[in-house]
């Protein structure tokens, strides 16, 4: 049974890593599931504190991943129009144009929001770039969490 759990955990970790790039798969939650599967083996036991801290990190990264593009929009001079456009673009991208909508939605939403707010194209593109950079930063955070889980998983088995 341990071998099956280890193999399933490894698959979850790899899918979690892939999920950092493919918005269809929830990367960090899948990687966390892999850690839970390893925990249920006879070979490795994590502490309750470790599992709860990791769960908290996964929840935090998932939440931050949706809000960082809006923060990037604001950081590069976006107005409320751009921030709301980024939020609406993110939601629309998730549900209407998956999987690429999650990448392009915040950018397009921020640009359209700024244009609707009366800003010039250059300003709107700058705000959209901030949304895109925020998306990239969120992706880096997800990779860091999944990479850490993979490291801990391998270290625990060796």
Tab-separated table of N, CA and C in Angstrom, residues 3-139:
chain	number	residue	atom	x	y	z
A	3	UNK	N	3.722	1.762	-1.420
A	3	UNK	CA	4.233	2.045	-2.765
A	3	UNK	C	3.172	2.766	-3.593
A	4	UNK	N	1.936	2.321	-3.485
A	4	UNK	CA	0.849	2.963	-4.222
A	4	UNK	C	0.695	4.417	-3.766
A	5	UNK	N	0.718	4.663	-2.466
A	5	UNK	CA	0.585	6.028	-1.950
A	5	UNK	C	1.756	6.910	-2.373
A	6	UNK	N	2.956	6.354	-2.383
A	6	UNK	CA	4.134	7.113	-2.813
A	6	UNK	C	4.037	7.451	-4.300
A	7	UNK	N	3.614	6.498	-5.110
A	7	UNK	CA	3.465	6.746	-6.548
A	7	UNK	C	2.381	7.791	-6.796
A	8	UNK	N	1.235	7.652	-6.128
A	8	UNK	CA	0.157	8.638	-6.281
A	8	UNK	C	0.600	10.018	-5.790
A	9	UNK	N	1.343	10.044	-4.694
A	9	UNK	CA	1.868	11.311	-4.185
A	9	UNK	C	2.829	11.954	-5.174
A	10	UNK	N	3.682	11.141	-5.790
A	10	UNK	CA	4.616	11.658	-6.799
A	10	UNK	C	3.866	12.234	-7.991
A	11	UNK	N	2.824	11.546	-8.410
A	11	UNK	CA	2.012	12.033	-9.533
A	11	UNK	C	1.356	13.369	-9.165
A	12	UNK	N	0.835	13.463	-7.947
A	12	UNK	CA	0.226	14.724	-7.506
A	12	UNK	C	1.248	15.858	-7.492
A	13	UNK	N	2.454	15.567	-7.041
A	13	UNK	CA	3.494	16.598	-7.014
A	13	UNK	C	3.856	17.055	-8.425
A	14	UNK	N	3.988	16.110	-9.346
A	14	UNK	CA	4.313	16.481	-10.729
A	14	UNK	C	3.170	17.258	-11.375
A	15	UNK	N	1.933	16.823	-11.143
A	15	UNK	CA	0.785	17.564	-11.665
A	15	UNK	C	0.697	18.953	-11.032
A	16	UNK	N	1.076	19.041	-9.770
A	16	UNK	CA	1.097	20.337	-9.103
A	16	UNK	C	2.101	21.278	-9.746
A	17	UNK	N	3.256	20.747	-10.098
A	17	UNK	CA	4.272	21.559	-10.772
A	17	UNK	C	3.767	22.019	-12.142
A	18	UNK	N	3.138	21.107	-12.876
A	18	UNK	CA	2.559	21.454	-14.172
A	18	UNK	C	1.439	22.483	-13.983
A	19	UNK	N	0.685	22.347	-12.901
A	19	UNK	CA	-0.413	23.262	-12.607
A	19	UNK	C	0.031	24.688	-12.325
A	20	UNK	N	1.311	24.875	-12.044
A	20	UNK	CA	1.812	26.239	-11.872
A	20	UNK	C	1.792	26.995	-13.200
A	21	UNK	N	1.894	26.265	-14.296
A	21	UNK	CA	1.861	26.880	-15.625
A	21	UNK	C	0.503	26.767	-16.293
A	22	UNK	N	-0.177	25.657	-16.074
A	22	UNK	CA	-1.497	25.458	-16.673
A	22	UNK	C	-2.565	25.855	-15.666
A	23	UNK	N	-3.272	26.922	-15.947
A	23	UNK	CA	-4.259	27.411	-14.983
A	23	UNK	C	-5.414	26.444	-14.729
A	24	UNK	N	-5.547	25.422	-15.553
A	24	UNK	CA	-6.636	24.467	-15.375
A	24	UNK	C	-6.405	23.601	-14.134
A	25	UNK	N	-5.146	23.358	-13.807
A	25	UNK	CA	-4.800	22.523	-12.652
A	25	UNK	C	-4.404	23.405	-11.464
A	26	UNK	N	-4.954	23.144	-10.292
A	26	UNK	CA	-4.557	23.912	-9.105
A	26	UNK	C	-3.230	23.387	-8.557
A	27	UNK	N	-2.126	24.005	-8.944
A	27	UNK	CA	-0.788	23.506	-8.629
A	27	UNK	C	-0.506	23.225	-7.171
A	28	UNK	N	-0.438	24.248	-6.316
A	28	UNK	CA	-0.096	23.999	-4.911
A	28	UNK	C	-1.065	23.060	-4.183
A	29	UNK	N	-2.388	23.143	-4.395
A	29	UNK	CA	-3.249	22.173	-3.716
A	29	UNK	C	-2.972	20.721	-4.141
A	30	UNK	N	-2.660	20.514	-5.410
A	30	UNK	CA	-2.308	19.158	-5.848
A	30	UNK	C	-1.010	18.692	-5.194
A	31	UNK	N	-0.036	19.580	-5.131
A	31	UNK	CA	1.229	19.222	-4.495
A	31	UNK	C	1.014	18.913	-3.009
A	32	UNK	N	0.156	19.676	-2.352
A	32	UNK	CA	-0.154	19.415	-0.948
A	32	UNK	C	-0.827	18.048	-0.792
A	33	UNK	N	-1.699	17.704	-1.724
A	33	UNK	CA	-2.331	16.376	-1.698
A	33	UNK	C	-1.262	15.288	-1.786
A	34	UNK	N	-0.238	15.536	-2.595
A	34	UNK	CA	0.876	14.586	-2.679
A	34	UNK	C	1.589	14.425	-1.349
A	35	UNK	N	1.747	15.534	-0.627
A	35	UNK	CA	2.384	15.461	0.688
A	35	UNK	C	1.508	14.692	1.674
A	36	UNK	N	0.200	14.895	1.598
A	36	UNK	CA	-0.715	14.151	2.471
A	36	UNK	C	-0.650	12.652	2.177
A	37	UNK	N	-0.583	12.302	0.905
A	37	UNK	CA	-0.479	10.878	0.548
A	37	UNK	C	0.792	10.267	1.125
A	38	UNK	N	1.908	11.002	1.059
A	38	UNK	CA	3.152	10.498	1.643
A	38	UNK	C	3.012	10.380	3.162
A	39	UNK	N	2.311	11.296	3.779
A	39	UNK	CA	2.112	11.269	5.231
A	39	UNK	C	1.361	10.009	5.674
A	40	UNK	N	0.466	9.517	4.832
A	40	UNK	CA	-0.334	8.353	5.199
A	40	UNK	C	0.393	7.025	4.987
A	41	UNK	N	1.646	7.084	4.585
A	41	UNK	CA	2.427	5.849	4.456
A	41	UNK	C	3.037	5.496	5.811
A	42	UNK	N	3.523	4.294	5.910
A	42	UNK	CA	4.236	3.857	7.118
A	42	UNK	C	5.645	4.422	7.155
A	43	UNK	N	6.130	4.860	6.012
A	43	UNK	CA	7.519	5.268	5.866
A	43	UNK	C	7.804	6.672	6.390
A	44	UNK	N	6.863	7.591	6.203
A	44	UNK	CA	7.095	8.998	6.562
A	44	UNK	C	5.906	9.519	7.365
A	45	UNK	N	6.206	10.237	8.425
A	45	UNK	CA	5.165	10.889	9.215
A	45	UNK	C	5.569	12.344	9.417
A	46	UNK	N	4.741	13.252	8.936
A	46	UNK	CA	4.968	14.671	9.175
A	46	UNK	C	4.219	15.059	10.446
A	47	UNK	N	4.661	16.131	11.067
A	47	UNK	CA	3.968	16.589	12.271
A	47	UNK	C	2.679	17.317	11.865
A	48	UNK	N	1.769	17.399	12.808
A	48	UNK	CA	0.524	18.133	12.569
A	48	UNK	C	0.833	19.598	12.270
A	49	UNK	N	1.818	20.142	12.955
A	49	UNK	CA	2.211	21.532	12.725
A	49	UNK	C	2.690	21.728	11.293
A	50	UNK	N	3.533	20.804	10.809
A	50	UNK	CA	4.001	20.906	9.422
A	50	UNK	C	2.826	20.895	8.450
A	51	UNK	N	1.929	19.957	8.634
A	51	UNK	CA	0.793	19.839	7.715
A	51	UNK	C	-0.092	21.080	7.741
A	52	UNK	N	-0.313	21.639	8.933
A	52	UNK	CA	-1.154	22.834	9.035
A	52	UNK	C	-0.460	24.073	8.459
A	53	UNK	N	0.832	24.197	8.706
A	53	UNK	CA	1.576	25.329	8.142
A	53	UNK	C	1.574	25.240	6.618
A	54	UNK	N	1.823	24.040	6.095
A	54	UNK	CA	1.823	23.861	4.636
A	54	UNK	C	0.443	24.170	4.049
A	55	UNK	N	-0.600	23.746	4.740
A	55	UNK	CA	-1.955	24.049	4.278
A	55	UNK	C	-2.190	25.557	4.265
A	56	UNK	N	-1.740	26.226	5.303
A	56	UNK	CA	-1.866	27.678	5.358
A	56	UNK	C	-1.115	28.370	4.228
A	57	UNK	N	0.088	27.882	3.941
A	57	UNK	CA	0.879	28.449	2.836
A	57	UNK	C	0.163	28.234	1.503
A	58	UNK	N	-0.387	27.043	1.308
A	58	UNK	CA	-1.108	26.747	0.061
A	58	UNK	C	-2.312	27.678	-0.083
A	59	UNK	N	-3.072	27.843	0.976
A	59	UNK	CA	-4.247	28.724	0.920
A	59	UNK	C	-3.810	30.163	0.637
A	60	UNK	N	-2.763	30.612	1.314
A	60	UNK	CA	-2.266	31.973	1.120
A	60	UNK	C	-1.795	32.197	-0.315
A	61	UNK	N	-1.037	31.252	-0.852
A	61	UNK	CA	-0.533	31.390	-2.219
A	61	UNK	C	-1.683	31.397	-3.220
A	62	UNK	N	-2.682	30.557	-2.999
A	62	UNK	CA	-3.829	30.524	-3.909
A	62	UNK	C	-4.580	31.861	-3.881
A	63	UNK	N	-4.765	32.428	-2.701
A	63	UNK	CA	-5.455	33.715	-2.586
A	63	UNK	C	-4.633	34.847	-3.190
A	64	UNK	N	-3.365	34.881	-2.845
A	64	UNK	CA	-2.483	35.938	-3.341
A	64	UNK	C	-2.380	35.876	-4.865
A	65	UNK	N	-2.433	34.684	-5.412
A	65	UNK	CA	-2.315	34.511	-6.857
A	65	UNK	C	-3.411	35.262	-7.607
A	66	UNK	N	-4.573	35.410	-6.998
A	66	UNK	CA	-5.662	36.126	-7.653
A	66	UNK	C	-5.581	37.638	-7.445
A	67	UNK	N	-4.914	38.079	-6.371
A	67	UNK	CA	-4.873	39.506	-6.071
A	67	UNK	C	-3.592	40.204	-6.507
A	68	UNK	N	-2.518	39.462	-6.731
A	68	UNK	CA	-1.258	40.081	-7.136
A	68	UNK	C	-1.381	40.832	-8.468
A	69	UNK	N	-2.099	40.307	-9.469
A	69	UNK	CA	-2.227	41.106	-10.698
A	69	UNK	C	-2.868	42.479	-10.458
A	70	UNK	N	-3.825	42.545	-9.563
A	70	UNK	CA	-4.440	43.845	-9.257
A	70	UNK	C	-3.430	44.770	-8.572
A	71	UNK	N	-2.614	44.186	-7.705
A	71	UNK	CA	-1.588	44.984	-7.036
A	71	UNK	C	-0.550	45.480	-8.046
A	72	UNK	N	-0.210	44.628	-9.020
A	72	UNK	CA	0.721	45.035	-10.071
A	72	UNK	C	0.160	46.164	-10.912
A	73	UNK	N	-1.136	46.102	-11.184
A	73	UNK	CA	-1.796	47.170	-11.935
A	73	UNK	C	-1.671	48.485	-11.169
A	74	UNK	N	-1.973	48.425	-9.895
A	74	UNK	CA	-1.920	49.628	-9.049
A	74	UNK	C	-0.482	50.148	-8.941
A	75	UNK	N	0.474	49.235	-8.811
A	75	UNK	CA	1.886	49.613	-8.637
A	75	UNK	C	2.413	50.387	-9.842
A	76	UNK	N	1.953	50.016	-11.034
A	76	UNK	CA	2.431	50.698	-12.240
A	76	UNK	C	1.500	51.825	-12.679
A	77	UNK	N	0.778	52.389	-11.726
A	77	UNK	CA	0.016	53.593	-11.993
A	77	UNK	C	-1.422	53.395	-12.424
A	78	UNK	N	-1.922	52.191	-12.309
A	78	UNK	CA	-3.308	51.945	-12.679
A	78	UNK	C	-4.268	52.611	-11.701
A	79	UNK	N	-5.410	53.008	-12.214
A	79	UNK	CA	-6.438	53.623	-11.389
A	79	UNK	C	-7.425	52.555	-10.926
A	80	UNK	N	-8.476	52.987	-10.266
A	80	UNK	CA	-9.523	52.049	-9.856
A	80	UNK	C	-10.142	51.372	-11.074
A	81	UNK	N	-10.213	52.104	-12.178
A	81	UNK	CA	-10.755	51.527	-13.412
A	81	UNK	C	-9.911	50.321	-13.848
A	82	UNK	N	-8.597	50.491	-13.808
A	82	UNK	CA	-7.697	49.409	-14.205
A	82	UNK	C	-7.731	48.242	-13.235
A	83	UNK	N	-7.815	48.550	-11.948
A	83	UNK	CA	-7.867	47.498	-10.936
A	83	UNK	C	-9.145	46.677	-11.074
A	84	UNK	N	-10.275	47.371	-11.243
A	84	UNK	CA	-11.536	46.653	-11.430
A	84	UNK	C	-11.533	45.886	-12.755
A	85	UNK	N	-10.951	46.489	-13.773
A	85	UNK	CA	-10.847	45.791	-15.060
A	85	UNK	C	-10.011	44.530	-14.941
A	86	UNK	N	-8.932	44.622	-14.166
A	86	UNK	CA	-8.072	43.458	-13.938
A	86	UNK	C	-8.846	42.356	-13.230
A	87	UNK	N	-9.601	42.719	-12.207
A	87	UNK	CA	-10.396	41.732	-11.471
A	87	UNK	C	-11.445	41.088	-12.379
A	88	UNK	N	-12.161	41.912	-13.119
A	88	UNK	CA	-13.189	41.380	-14.023
A	88	UNK	C	-12.551	40.533	-15.122
A	89	UNK	N	-11.415	40.989	-15.635
A	89	UNK	CA	-10.699	40.218	-16.656
A	89	UNK	C	-10.217	38.877	-16.132
A	90	UNK	N	-9.776	38.843	-14.888
A	90	UNK	CA	-9.326	37.582	-14.281
A	90	UNK	C	-10.490	36.610	-14.164
A	91	UNK	N	-11.608	37.090	-13.647
A	91	UNK	CA	-12.788	36.216	-13.486
A	91	UNK	C	-13.304	35.749	-14.838
A	92	UNK	N	-13.403	36.680	-15.787
A	92	UNK	CA	-13.874	36.314	-17.131
A	92	UNK	C	-12.903	35.326	-17.772
A	93	UNK	N	-11.627	35.560	-17.581
A	93	UNK	CA	-10.623	34.673	-18.167
A	93	UNK	C	-10.709	33.256	-17.639
A	94	UNK	N	-10.994	33.137	-16.351
A	94	UNK	CA	-11.097	31.811	-15.739
A	94	UNK	C	-12.267	31.034	-16.329
A	95	UNK	N	-13.411	31.687	-16.450
A	95	UNK	CA	-14.627	30.976	-16.817
A	95	UNK	C	-14.958	31.005	-18.305
A	96	UNK	N	-14.557	32.040	-19.000
A	96	UNK	CA	-14.977	32.175	-20.395
A	96	UNK	C	-13.910	31.675	-21.369
A	97	UNK	N	-12.646	31.931	-21.084
A	97	UNK	CA	-11.588	31.601	-22.030
A	97	UNK	C	-10.475	30.731	-21.432
A	98	UNK	N	-10.819	29.671	-20.700
A	98	UNK	CA	-9.727	28.854	-20.151
A	98	UNK	C	-9.000	28.121	-21.274
A	99	UNK	N	-7.761	27.783	-21.130
A	99	UNK	CA	-6.851	28.128	-20.045
A	99	UNK	C	-6.141	29.455	-20.252
A	100	UNK	N	-6.115	29.973	-21.476
A	100	UNK	CA	-5.332	31.176	-21.751
A	100	UNK	C	-5.959	32.430	-21.154
A	101	UNK	N	-7.234	32.388	-20.870
A	101	UNK	CA	-7.909	33.550	-20.308
A	101	UNK	C	-7.364	33.960	-18.959
A	102	UNK	N	-6.875	33.005	-18.187
A	102	UNK	CA	-6.339	33.335	-16.865
A	102	UNK	C	-5.037	34.136	-17.004
A	103	UNK	N	-4.326	33.947	-18.107
A	103	UNK	CA	-3.086	34.689	-18.349
A	103	UNK	C	-3.393	36.042	-18.979
A	104	UNK	N	-4.236	36.027	-20.000
A	104	UNK	CA	-4.532	37.247	-20.746
A	104	UNK	C	-5.621	38.099	-20.098
A	105	UNK	N	-6.520	37.481	-19.344
A	105	UNK	CA	-7.648	38.199	-18.753
A	105	UNK	C	-7.256	39.393	-17.907
A	106	UNK	N	-6.323	39.245	-16.955
A	106	UNK	CA	-5.937	40.402	-16.140
A	106	UNK	C	-5.336	41.539	-16.972
A	107	UNK	N	-4.505	41.182	-17.945
A	107	UNK	CA	-3.885	42.196	-18.805
A	107	UNK	C	-4.937	42.949	-19.612
A	108	UNK	N	-5.766	42.191	-20.326
A	108	UNK	CA	-6.795	42.804	-21.165
A	108	UNK	C	-7.781	43.596	-20.316
A	109	UNK	N	-8.172	43.028	-19.172
A	109	UNK	CA	-9.106	43.728	-18.295
A	109	UNK	C	-8.550	45.042	-17.784
A	110	UNK	N	-7.276	45.038	-17.370
A	110	UNK	CA	-6.662	46.270	-16.871
A	110	UNK	C	-6.564	47.321	-17.977
A	111	UNK	N	-6.167	46.899	-19.175
A	111	UNK	CA	-6.056	47.837	-20.294
A	111	UNK	C	-7.424	48.413	-20.638
A	112	UNK	N	-8.421	47.538	-20.777
A	112	UNK	CA	-9.765	48.024	-21.105
A	112	UNK	C	-10.333	48.920	-19.998
A	113	UNK	N	-10.080	48.546	-18.763
A	113	UNK	CA	-10.551	49.362	-17.645
A	113	UNK	C	-9.958	50.759	-17.687
A	114	UNK	N	-8.665	50.845	-17.937
A	114	UNK	CA	-8.015	52.155	-18.007
A	114	UNK	C	-8.530	52.958	-19.202
A	115	UNK	N	-8.715	52.290	-20.333
A	115	UNK	CA	-9.245	52.993	-21.509
A	115	UNK	C	-10.657	53.501	-21.254
A	116	UNK	N	-11.481	52.676	-20.604
A	116	UNK	CA	-12.844	53.116	-20.264
A	116	UNK	C	-12.832	54.255	-19.258
A	117	UNK	N	-11.797	54.297	-18.441
A	117	UNK	CA	-11.663	55.367	-17.453
A	117	UNK	C	-11.101	56.652	-18.046
A	118	UNK	N	-10.854	56.649	-19.345
A	118	UNK	CA	-10.397	57.863	-20.013
A	118	UNK	C	-8.896	58.044	-20.094
A	119	UNK	N	-8.134	57.006	-19.765
A	119	UNK	CA	-6.677	57.123	-19.831
A	119	UNK	C	-6.187	56.890	-21.258
A	120	UNK	N	-4.997	57.385	-21.533
A	120	UNK	CA	-4.384	57.190	-22.845
A	120	UNK	C	-3.901	55.760	-22.987
A	121	UNK	N	-3.704	55.353	-24.224
A	121	UNK	CA	-3.305	53.972	-24.516
A	121	UNK	C	-2.003	53.602	-23.823
A	122	UNK	N	-1.035	54.508	-23.824
A	122	UNK	CA	0.252	54.213	-23.191
A	122	UNK	C	0.072	53.931	-21.694
A	123	UNK	N	-0.734	54.745	-21.033
A	123	UNK	CA	-1.004	54.547	-19.609
A	123	UNK	C	-1.742	53.223	-19.381
A	124	UNK	N	-2.703	52.928	-20.245
A	124	UNK	CA	-3.482	51.694	-20.115
A	124	UNK	C	-2.597	50.467	-20.308
A	125	UNK	N	-1.692	50.530	-21.272
A	125	UNK	CA	-0.782	49.394	-21.509
A	125	UNK	C	0.172	49.204	-20.336
A	126	UNK	N	0.591	50.297	-19.740
A	126	UNK	CA	1.462	50.202	-18.562
A	126	UNK	C	0.734	49.495	-17.412
A	127	UNK	N	-0.516	49.858	-17.195
A	127	UNK	CA	-1.309	49.198	-16.146
A	127	UNK	C	-1.507	47.722	-16.483
A	128	UNK	N	-1.753	47.428	-17.751
A	128	UNK	CA	-1.896	46.039	-18.175
A	128	UNK	C	-0.613	45.252	-17.971
A	129	UNK	N	0.524	45.894	-18.222
A	129	UNK	CA	1.813	45.244	-17.993
A	129	UNK	C	1.998	44.934	-16.507
A	130	UNK	N	1.532	45.852	-15.660
A	130	UNK	CA	1.589	45.602	-14.214
A	130	UNK	C	0.769	44.381	-13.833
A	131	UNK	N	-0.400	44.227	-14.459
A	131	UNK	CA	-1.230	43.047	-14.196
A	131	UNK	C	-0.520	41.780	-14.647
A	132	UNK	N	0.120	41.839	-15.799
A	132	UNK	CA	0.842	40.671	-16.304
A	132	UNK	C	2.020	40.327	-15.392
A	133	UNK	N	2.748	41.340	-14.947
A	133	UNK	CA	3.880	41.091	-14.043
A	133	UNK	C	3.385	40.507	-12.714
A	134	UNK	N	2.233	40.970	-12.258
A	134	UNK	CA	1.648	40.396	-11.049
A	134	UNK	C	1.307	38.930	-11.249
A	135	UNK	N	0.774	38.600	-12.424
A	135	UNK	CA	0.489	37.206	-12.735
A	135	UNK	C	1.777	36.373	-12.705
A	136	UNK	N	2.842	36.907	-13.284
A	136	UNK	CA	4.120	36.181	-13.312
A	136	UNK	C	4.667	35.984	-11.891
A	137	UNK	N	4.533	36.993	-11.044
A	137	UNK	CA	4.999	36.881	-9.660
A	137	UNK	C	4.206	35.804	-8.920
A	138	UNK	N	2.895	35.771	-9.138
A	138	UNK	CA	2.071	34.720	-8.537
A	138	UNK	C	2.504	33.337	-8.997
A	139	UNK	N	2.860	33.219	-10.269
A	139	UNK	CA	3.339	31.945	-10.814
A	139	UNK	C	4.651	31.535	-10.145
